mmCIF file of C-alpha atoms in Angstrom:
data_model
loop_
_atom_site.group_PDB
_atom_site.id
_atom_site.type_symbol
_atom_site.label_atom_id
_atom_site.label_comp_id
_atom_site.label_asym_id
_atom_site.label_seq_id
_atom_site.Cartn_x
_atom_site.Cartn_y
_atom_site.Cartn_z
ATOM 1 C CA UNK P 1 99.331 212.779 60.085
ATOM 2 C CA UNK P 2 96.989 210.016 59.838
ATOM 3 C CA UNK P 3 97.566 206.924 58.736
ATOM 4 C CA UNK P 4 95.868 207.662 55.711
ATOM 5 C CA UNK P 5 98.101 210.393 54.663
ATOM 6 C CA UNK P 6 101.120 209.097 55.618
ATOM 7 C CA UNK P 7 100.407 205.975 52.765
ATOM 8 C CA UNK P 8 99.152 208.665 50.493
ATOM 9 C CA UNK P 9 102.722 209.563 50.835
ATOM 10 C CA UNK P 10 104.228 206.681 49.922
ATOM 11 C CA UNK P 11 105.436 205.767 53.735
ATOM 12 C CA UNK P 12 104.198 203.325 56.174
ATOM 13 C CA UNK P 13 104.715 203.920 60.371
ATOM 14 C CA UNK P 14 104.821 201.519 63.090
ATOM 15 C CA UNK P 15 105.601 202.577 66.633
ATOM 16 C CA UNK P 16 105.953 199.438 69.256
ATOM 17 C CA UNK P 17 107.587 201.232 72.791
ATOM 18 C CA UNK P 18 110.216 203.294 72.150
ATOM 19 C CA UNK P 19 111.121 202.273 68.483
ATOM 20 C CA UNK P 20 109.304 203.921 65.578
ATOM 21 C CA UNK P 21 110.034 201.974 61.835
ATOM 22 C CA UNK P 22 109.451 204.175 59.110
ATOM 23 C CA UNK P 23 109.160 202.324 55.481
ATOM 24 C CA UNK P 24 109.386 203.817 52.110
ATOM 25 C CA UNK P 25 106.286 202.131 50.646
ATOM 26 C CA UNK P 26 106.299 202.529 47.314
ATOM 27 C CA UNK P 27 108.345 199.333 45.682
ATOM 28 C CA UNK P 28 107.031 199.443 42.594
ATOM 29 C CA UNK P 29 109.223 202.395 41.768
ATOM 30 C CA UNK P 30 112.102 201.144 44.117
ATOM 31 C CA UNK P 31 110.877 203.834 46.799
ATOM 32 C CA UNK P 32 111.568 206.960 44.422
ATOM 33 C CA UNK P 33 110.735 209.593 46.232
ATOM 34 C CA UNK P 34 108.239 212.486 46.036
ATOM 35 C CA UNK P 35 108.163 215.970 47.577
ATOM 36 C CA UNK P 36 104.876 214.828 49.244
ATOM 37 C CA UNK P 37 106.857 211.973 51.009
ATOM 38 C CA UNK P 38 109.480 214.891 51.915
ATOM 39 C CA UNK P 39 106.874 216.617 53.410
ATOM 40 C CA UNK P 40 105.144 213.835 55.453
ATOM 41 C CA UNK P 41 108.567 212.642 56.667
ATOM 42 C CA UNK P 42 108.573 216.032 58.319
ATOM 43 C CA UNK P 43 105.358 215.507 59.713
ATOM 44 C CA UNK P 44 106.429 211.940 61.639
ATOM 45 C CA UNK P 45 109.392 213.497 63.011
ATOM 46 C CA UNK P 46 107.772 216.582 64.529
ATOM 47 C CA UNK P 47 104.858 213.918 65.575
ATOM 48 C CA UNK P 48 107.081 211.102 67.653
ATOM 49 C CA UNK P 49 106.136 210.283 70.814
ATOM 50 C CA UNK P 50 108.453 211.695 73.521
ATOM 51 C CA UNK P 51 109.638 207.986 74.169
ATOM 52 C CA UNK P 52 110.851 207.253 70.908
ATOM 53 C CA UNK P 53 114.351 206.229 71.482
ATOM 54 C CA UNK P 54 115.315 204.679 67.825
ATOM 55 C CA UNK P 55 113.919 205.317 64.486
ATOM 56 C CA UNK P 56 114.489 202.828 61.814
ATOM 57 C CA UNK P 57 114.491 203.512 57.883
ATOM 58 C CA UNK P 58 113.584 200.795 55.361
ATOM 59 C CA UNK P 59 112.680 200.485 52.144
ATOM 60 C CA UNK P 60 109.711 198.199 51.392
ATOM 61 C CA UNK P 61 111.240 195.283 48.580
ATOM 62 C CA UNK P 62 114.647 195.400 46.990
ATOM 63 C CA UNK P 63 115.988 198.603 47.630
ATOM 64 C CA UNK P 64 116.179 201.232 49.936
ATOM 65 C CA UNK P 65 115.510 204.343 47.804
ATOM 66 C CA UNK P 66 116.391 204.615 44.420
ATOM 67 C CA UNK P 67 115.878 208.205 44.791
ATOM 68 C CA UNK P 68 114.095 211.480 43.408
ATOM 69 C CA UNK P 69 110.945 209.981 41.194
ATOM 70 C CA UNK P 70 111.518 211.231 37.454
ATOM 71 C CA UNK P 71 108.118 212.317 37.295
ATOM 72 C CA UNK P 72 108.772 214.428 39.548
ATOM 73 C CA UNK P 73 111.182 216.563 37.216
ATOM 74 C CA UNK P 74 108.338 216.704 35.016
ATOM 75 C CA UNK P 75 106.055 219.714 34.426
ATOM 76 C CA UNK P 76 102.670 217.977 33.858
ATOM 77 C CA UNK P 77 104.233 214.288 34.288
ATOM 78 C CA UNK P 78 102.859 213.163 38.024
ATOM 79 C CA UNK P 79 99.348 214.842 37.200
ATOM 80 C CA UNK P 80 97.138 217.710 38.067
ATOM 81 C CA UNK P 81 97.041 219.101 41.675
ATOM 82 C CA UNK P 82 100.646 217.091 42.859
ATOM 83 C CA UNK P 83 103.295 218.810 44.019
ATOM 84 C CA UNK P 84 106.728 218.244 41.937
ATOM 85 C CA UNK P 85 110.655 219.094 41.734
ATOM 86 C CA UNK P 86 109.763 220.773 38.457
ATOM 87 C CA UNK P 87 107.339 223.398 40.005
ATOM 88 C CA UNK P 88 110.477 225.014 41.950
ATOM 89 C CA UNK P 89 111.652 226.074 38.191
ATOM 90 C CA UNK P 90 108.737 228.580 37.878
ATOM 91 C CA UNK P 91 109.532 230.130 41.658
ATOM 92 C CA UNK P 92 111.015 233.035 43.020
ATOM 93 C CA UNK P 93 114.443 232.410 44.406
ATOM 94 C CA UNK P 94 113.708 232.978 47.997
ATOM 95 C CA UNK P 95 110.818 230.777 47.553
ATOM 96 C CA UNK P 96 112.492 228.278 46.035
ATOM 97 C CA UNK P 97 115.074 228.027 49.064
ATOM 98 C CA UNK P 98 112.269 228.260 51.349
ATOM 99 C CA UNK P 99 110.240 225.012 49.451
ATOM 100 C CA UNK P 100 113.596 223.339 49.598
ATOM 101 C CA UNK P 101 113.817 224.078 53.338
ATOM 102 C CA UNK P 102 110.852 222.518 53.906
ATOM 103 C CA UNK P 103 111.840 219.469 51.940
ATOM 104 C CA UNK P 104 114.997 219.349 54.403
ATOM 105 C CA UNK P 105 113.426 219.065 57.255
ATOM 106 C CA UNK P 106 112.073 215.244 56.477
ATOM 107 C CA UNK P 107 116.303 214.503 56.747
ATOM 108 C CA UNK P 108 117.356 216.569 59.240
ATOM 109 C CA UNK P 109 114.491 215.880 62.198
ATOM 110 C CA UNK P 110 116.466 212.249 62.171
ATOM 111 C CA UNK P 111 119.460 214.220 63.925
ATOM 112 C CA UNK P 112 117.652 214.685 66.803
ATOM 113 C CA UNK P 113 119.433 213.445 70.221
ATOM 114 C CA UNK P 114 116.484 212.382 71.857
ATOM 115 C CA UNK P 115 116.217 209.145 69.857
ATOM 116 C CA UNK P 116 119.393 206.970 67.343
ATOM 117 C CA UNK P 117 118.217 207.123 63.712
ATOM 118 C CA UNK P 118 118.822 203.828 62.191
ATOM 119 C CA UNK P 119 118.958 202.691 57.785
ATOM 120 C CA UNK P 120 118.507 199.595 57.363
ATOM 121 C CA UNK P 121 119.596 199.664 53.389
ATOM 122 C CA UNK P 122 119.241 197.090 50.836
ATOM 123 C CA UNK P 123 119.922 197.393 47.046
ATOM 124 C CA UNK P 124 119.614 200.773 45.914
ATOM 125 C CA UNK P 125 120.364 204.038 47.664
ATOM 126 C CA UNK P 126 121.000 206.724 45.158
ATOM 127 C CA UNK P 127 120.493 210.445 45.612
ATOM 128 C CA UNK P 128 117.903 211.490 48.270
ATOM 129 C CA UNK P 129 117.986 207.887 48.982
ATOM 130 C CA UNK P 130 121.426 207.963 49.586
ATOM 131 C CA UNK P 131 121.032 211.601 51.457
ATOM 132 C CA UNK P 132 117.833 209.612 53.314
ATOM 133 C CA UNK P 133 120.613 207.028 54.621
ATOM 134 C CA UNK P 134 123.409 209.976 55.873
ATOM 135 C CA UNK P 135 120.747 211.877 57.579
ATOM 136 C CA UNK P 136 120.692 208.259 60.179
ATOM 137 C CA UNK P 137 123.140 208.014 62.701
ATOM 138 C CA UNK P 138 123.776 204.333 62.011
ATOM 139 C CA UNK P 139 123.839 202.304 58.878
ATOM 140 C CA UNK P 140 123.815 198.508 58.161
ATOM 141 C CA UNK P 141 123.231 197.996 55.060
ATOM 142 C CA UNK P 142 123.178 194.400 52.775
ATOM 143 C CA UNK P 143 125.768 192.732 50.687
ATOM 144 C CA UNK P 144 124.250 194.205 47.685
ATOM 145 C CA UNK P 145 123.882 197.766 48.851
ATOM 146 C CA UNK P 146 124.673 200.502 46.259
ATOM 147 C CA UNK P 147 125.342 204.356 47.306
ATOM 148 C CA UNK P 148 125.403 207.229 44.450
ATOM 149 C CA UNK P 149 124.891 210.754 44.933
ATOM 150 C CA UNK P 150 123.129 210.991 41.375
ATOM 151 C CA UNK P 151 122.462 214.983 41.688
ATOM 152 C CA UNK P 152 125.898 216.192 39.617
ATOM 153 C CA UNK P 153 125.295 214.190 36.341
ATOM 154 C CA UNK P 154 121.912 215.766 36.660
ATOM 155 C CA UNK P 155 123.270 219.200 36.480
ATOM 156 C CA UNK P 156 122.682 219.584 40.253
ATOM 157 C CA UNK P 157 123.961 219.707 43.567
ATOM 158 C CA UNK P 158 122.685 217.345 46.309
ATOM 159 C CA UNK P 159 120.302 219.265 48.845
ATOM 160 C CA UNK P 160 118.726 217.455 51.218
ATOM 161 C CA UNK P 161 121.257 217.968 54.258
ATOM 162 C CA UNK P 162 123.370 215.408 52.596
ATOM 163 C CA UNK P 163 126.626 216.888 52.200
ATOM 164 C CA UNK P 164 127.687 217.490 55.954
ATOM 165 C CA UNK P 165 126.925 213.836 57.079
ATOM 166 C CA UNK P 166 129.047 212.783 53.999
ATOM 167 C CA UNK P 167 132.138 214.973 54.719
ATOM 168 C CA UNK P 168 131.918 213.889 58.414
ATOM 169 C CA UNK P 169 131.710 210.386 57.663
ATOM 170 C CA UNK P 170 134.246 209.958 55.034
ATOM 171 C CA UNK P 171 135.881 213.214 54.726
ATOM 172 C CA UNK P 172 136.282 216.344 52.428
ATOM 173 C CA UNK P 173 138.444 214.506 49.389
ATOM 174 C CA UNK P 174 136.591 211.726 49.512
ATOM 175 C CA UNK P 175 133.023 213.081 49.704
ATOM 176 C CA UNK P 176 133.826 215.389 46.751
ATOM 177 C CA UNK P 177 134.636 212.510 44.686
ATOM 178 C CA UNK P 178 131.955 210.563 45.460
ATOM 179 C CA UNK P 179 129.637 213.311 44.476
ATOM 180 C CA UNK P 180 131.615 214.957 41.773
ATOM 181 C CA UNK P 181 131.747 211.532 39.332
ATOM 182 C CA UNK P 182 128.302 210.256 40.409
ATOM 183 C CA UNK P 183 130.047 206.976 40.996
ATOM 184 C CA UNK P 184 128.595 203.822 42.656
ATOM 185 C CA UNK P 185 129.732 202.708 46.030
ATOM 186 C CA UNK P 186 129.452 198.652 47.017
ATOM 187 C CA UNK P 187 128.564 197.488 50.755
ATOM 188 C CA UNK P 188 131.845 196.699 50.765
ATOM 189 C CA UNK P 189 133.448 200.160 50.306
ATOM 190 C CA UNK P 190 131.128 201.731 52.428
ATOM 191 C CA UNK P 191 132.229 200.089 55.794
ATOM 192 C CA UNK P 192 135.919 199.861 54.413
ATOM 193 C CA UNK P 193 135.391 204.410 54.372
ATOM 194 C CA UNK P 194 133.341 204.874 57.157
ATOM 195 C CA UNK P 195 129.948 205.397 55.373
ATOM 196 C CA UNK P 196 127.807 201.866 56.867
ATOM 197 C CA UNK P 197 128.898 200.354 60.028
ATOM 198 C CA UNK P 198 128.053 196.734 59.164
ATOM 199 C CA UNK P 199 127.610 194.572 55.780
ATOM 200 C CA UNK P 200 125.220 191.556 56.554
ATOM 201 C CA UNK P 201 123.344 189.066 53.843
ATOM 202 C CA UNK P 202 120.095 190.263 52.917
ATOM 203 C CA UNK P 203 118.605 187.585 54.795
ATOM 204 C CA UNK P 204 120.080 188.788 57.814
ATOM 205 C CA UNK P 205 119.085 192.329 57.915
ATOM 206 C CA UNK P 206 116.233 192.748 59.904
ATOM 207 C CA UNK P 207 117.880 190.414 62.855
ATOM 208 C CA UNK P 208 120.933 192.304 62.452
ATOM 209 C CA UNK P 209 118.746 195.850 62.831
ATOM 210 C CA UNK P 210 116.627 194.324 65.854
ATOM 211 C CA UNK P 211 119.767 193.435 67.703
ATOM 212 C CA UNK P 212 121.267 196.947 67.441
ATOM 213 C CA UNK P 213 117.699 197.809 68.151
ATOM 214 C CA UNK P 214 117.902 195.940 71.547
ATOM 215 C CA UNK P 215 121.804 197.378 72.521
ATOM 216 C CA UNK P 216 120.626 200.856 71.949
ATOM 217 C CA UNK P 217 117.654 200.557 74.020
ATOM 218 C CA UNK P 218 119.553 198.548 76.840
ATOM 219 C CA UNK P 219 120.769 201.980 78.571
ATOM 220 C CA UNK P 220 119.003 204.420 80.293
ATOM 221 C CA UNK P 221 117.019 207.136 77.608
ATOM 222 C CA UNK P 222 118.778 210.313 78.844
ATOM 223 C CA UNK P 223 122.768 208.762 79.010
ATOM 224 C CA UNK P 224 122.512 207.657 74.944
ATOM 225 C CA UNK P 225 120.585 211.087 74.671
ATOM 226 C CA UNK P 226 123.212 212.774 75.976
ATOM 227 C CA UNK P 227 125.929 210.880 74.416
ATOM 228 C CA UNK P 228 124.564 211.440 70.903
ATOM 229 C CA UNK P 229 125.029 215.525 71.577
ATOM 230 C CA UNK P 230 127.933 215.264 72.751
ATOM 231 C CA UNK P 231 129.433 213.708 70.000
ATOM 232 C CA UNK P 232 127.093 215.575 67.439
ATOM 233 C CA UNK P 233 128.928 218.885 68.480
ATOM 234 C CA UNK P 234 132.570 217.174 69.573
ATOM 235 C CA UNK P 235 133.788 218.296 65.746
ATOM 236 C CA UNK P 236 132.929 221.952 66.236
ATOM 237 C CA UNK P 237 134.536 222.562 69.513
ATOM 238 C CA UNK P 238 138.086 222.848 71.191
ATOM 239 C CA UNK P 239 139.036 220.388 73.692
ATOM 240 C CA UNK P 240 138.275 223.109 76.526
ATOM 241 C CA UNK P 241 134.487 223.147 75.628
ATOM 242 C CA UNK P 242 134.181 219.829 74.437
ATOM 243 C CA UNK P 243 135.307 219.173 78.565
ATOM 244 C CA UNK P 244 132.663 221.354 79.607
ATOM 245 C CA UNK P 245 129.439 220.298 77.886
ATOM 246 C CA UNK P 246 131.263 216.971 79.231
ATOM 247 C CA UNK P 247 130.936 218.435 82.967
ATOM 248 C CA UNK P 248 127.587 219.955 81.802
ATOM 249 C CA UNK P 249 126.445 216.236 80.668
ATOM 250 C CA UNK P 250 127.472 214.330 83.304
ATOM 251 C CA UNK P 251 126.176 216.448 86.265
ATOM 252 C CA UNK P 252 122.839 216.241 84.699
ATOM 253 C CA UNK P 253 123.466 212.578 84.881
ATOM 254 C CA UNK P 254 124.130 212.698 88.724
ATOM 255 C CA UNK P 255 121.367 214.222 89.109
ATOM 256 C CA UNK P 256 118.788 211.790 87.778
ATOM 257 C CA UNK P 257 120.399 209.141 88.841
ATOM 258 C CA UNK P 258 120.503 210.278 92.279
ATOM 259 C CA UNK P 259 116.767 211.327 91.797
ATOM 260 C CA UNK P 260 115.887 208.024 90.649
ATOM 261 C CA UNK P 261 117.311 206.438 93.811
ATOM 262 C CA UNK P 262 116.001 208.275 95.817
ATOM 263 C CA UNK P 263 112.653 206.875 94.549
ATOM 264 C CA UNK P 264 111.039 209.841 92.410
ATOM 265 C CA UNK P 265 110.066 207.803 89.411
ATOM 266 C CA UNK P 266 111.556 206.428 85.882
ATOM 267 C CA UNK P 267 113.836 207.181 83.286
#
């Protein structure tokens, strides 16, 4: 996508090296989000540079995401010609599921193990904000960070490849509460349950995201990589194949590093 497009979308993209920092750009509305920005999140991921090793989320001003615009539920509201939540009422089922699919895929492309997905959330993360923050790896998130999965008080069911990073992270009982009563959770909560891995003052969030920046960078590209499927798939598996994509892992691992000193080229 152009630059262009992508702010068209509400989203702003800066790659320096190996770390690509996508922002939610649209404060005014405390990042709510649009299928359009859905869409062009899809569009980065499937566009980043082979040696993107990190991607960072933010949210441009005081909170991260404070999820699905309301215009967007809306027949009519966000104007002629724009693409809304609302038109999916008027679709055939297998259409809907297929618009939704495509709406997935600007969460899910942050799972891949070529590169650590990063949120960096302040204030407000609530619904596909917060499902925006579970589809990272890592979270560090402010003092005044708020989680809610909105969708049940709005008669729905959260959708946007959500639900699986919420049940690993915190587990089945707890995930079902927190999405069943619509209930807020504080900074402090979330790394007490295993949702953020660090609470930090607002004014130290961007030093505390460049330093994790810098430690996941610090290793070679394919050992993190390779450590991040690993443990992606460990929950699936029995010990026996967890030892084998181990072996599997590893001996690729011999072999560049041997490569490497033998004087072939980089990692």
């Amino acid at each position: 996508m152009t630059p262009d497009a992508i702010a068209a979308a509400g989203l702003r993209l800066h790659q320096s090296g190996a770390v690509a920092t996508i922002t939610l750009d649209r404060p005014d509305v405390r990042n709510a989000q649009t299928p359009a920005m859905w869409r062009a999140l899809a569009a980065i991921g499937a566009a980043l540079p082979e040696e993107t090793r990190v991607v960072v989320l933010r949210g441009e001003g005081h909170s991260f995401s404070a999820g699905l615009d309301r215009a967007m539920l809306a027949p009519g509201a966000a104007g002629e010609g724009v693409e809304t939540v609302a038109d999916l009422l008027a679709m055939e089922d297998a259409d809907i599921s297929a618009t939704i699919d495509a709406y997935q895929q600007g969460f899910t492309f942050l799972h891949d193990p070529r590169f650590v997905s990063i949120a960096a959330v302040q204030g407000y993360a609530i619904g596909a904000g917060f499902q925006l923050a579970l589809a990272c790896d890592l979270r560090v998130v402010t003092s005044d960070a708020q989680f809610c999965m909105k969708e049940a008080a709005l008669g729905l069911v959260p959708d946007l490849a959500g639900t699986k990073p919420l049940v690993d992270s915190v587990g089945y009982a707890r995930a079902l509460e927190i999405c069943a009563t619509a209930r807020m959770v504080d900074a402090a909560e979330a790394v007490e349950i295993g949702l953020a891995q660090a609470v930090v003052p607002a004014e130290e969030l961007d030093a505390t995201v460049a330093h994790l920046v810098a430690a996941l960078t610090a290793p070679m590209a394919g050992a993190v990589s390779e450590t991040k499927a690993l443990l992606q798939a460990a929950s699936g598996r029995d010990l026996d194949e967890q030892r084998r994509f181990e072996r599997e892992a590893q001996v690729r691992r011999f072999r560049e590093l041997a490569r490497l000193q033998g004087g072939d080229g980089g990692s």
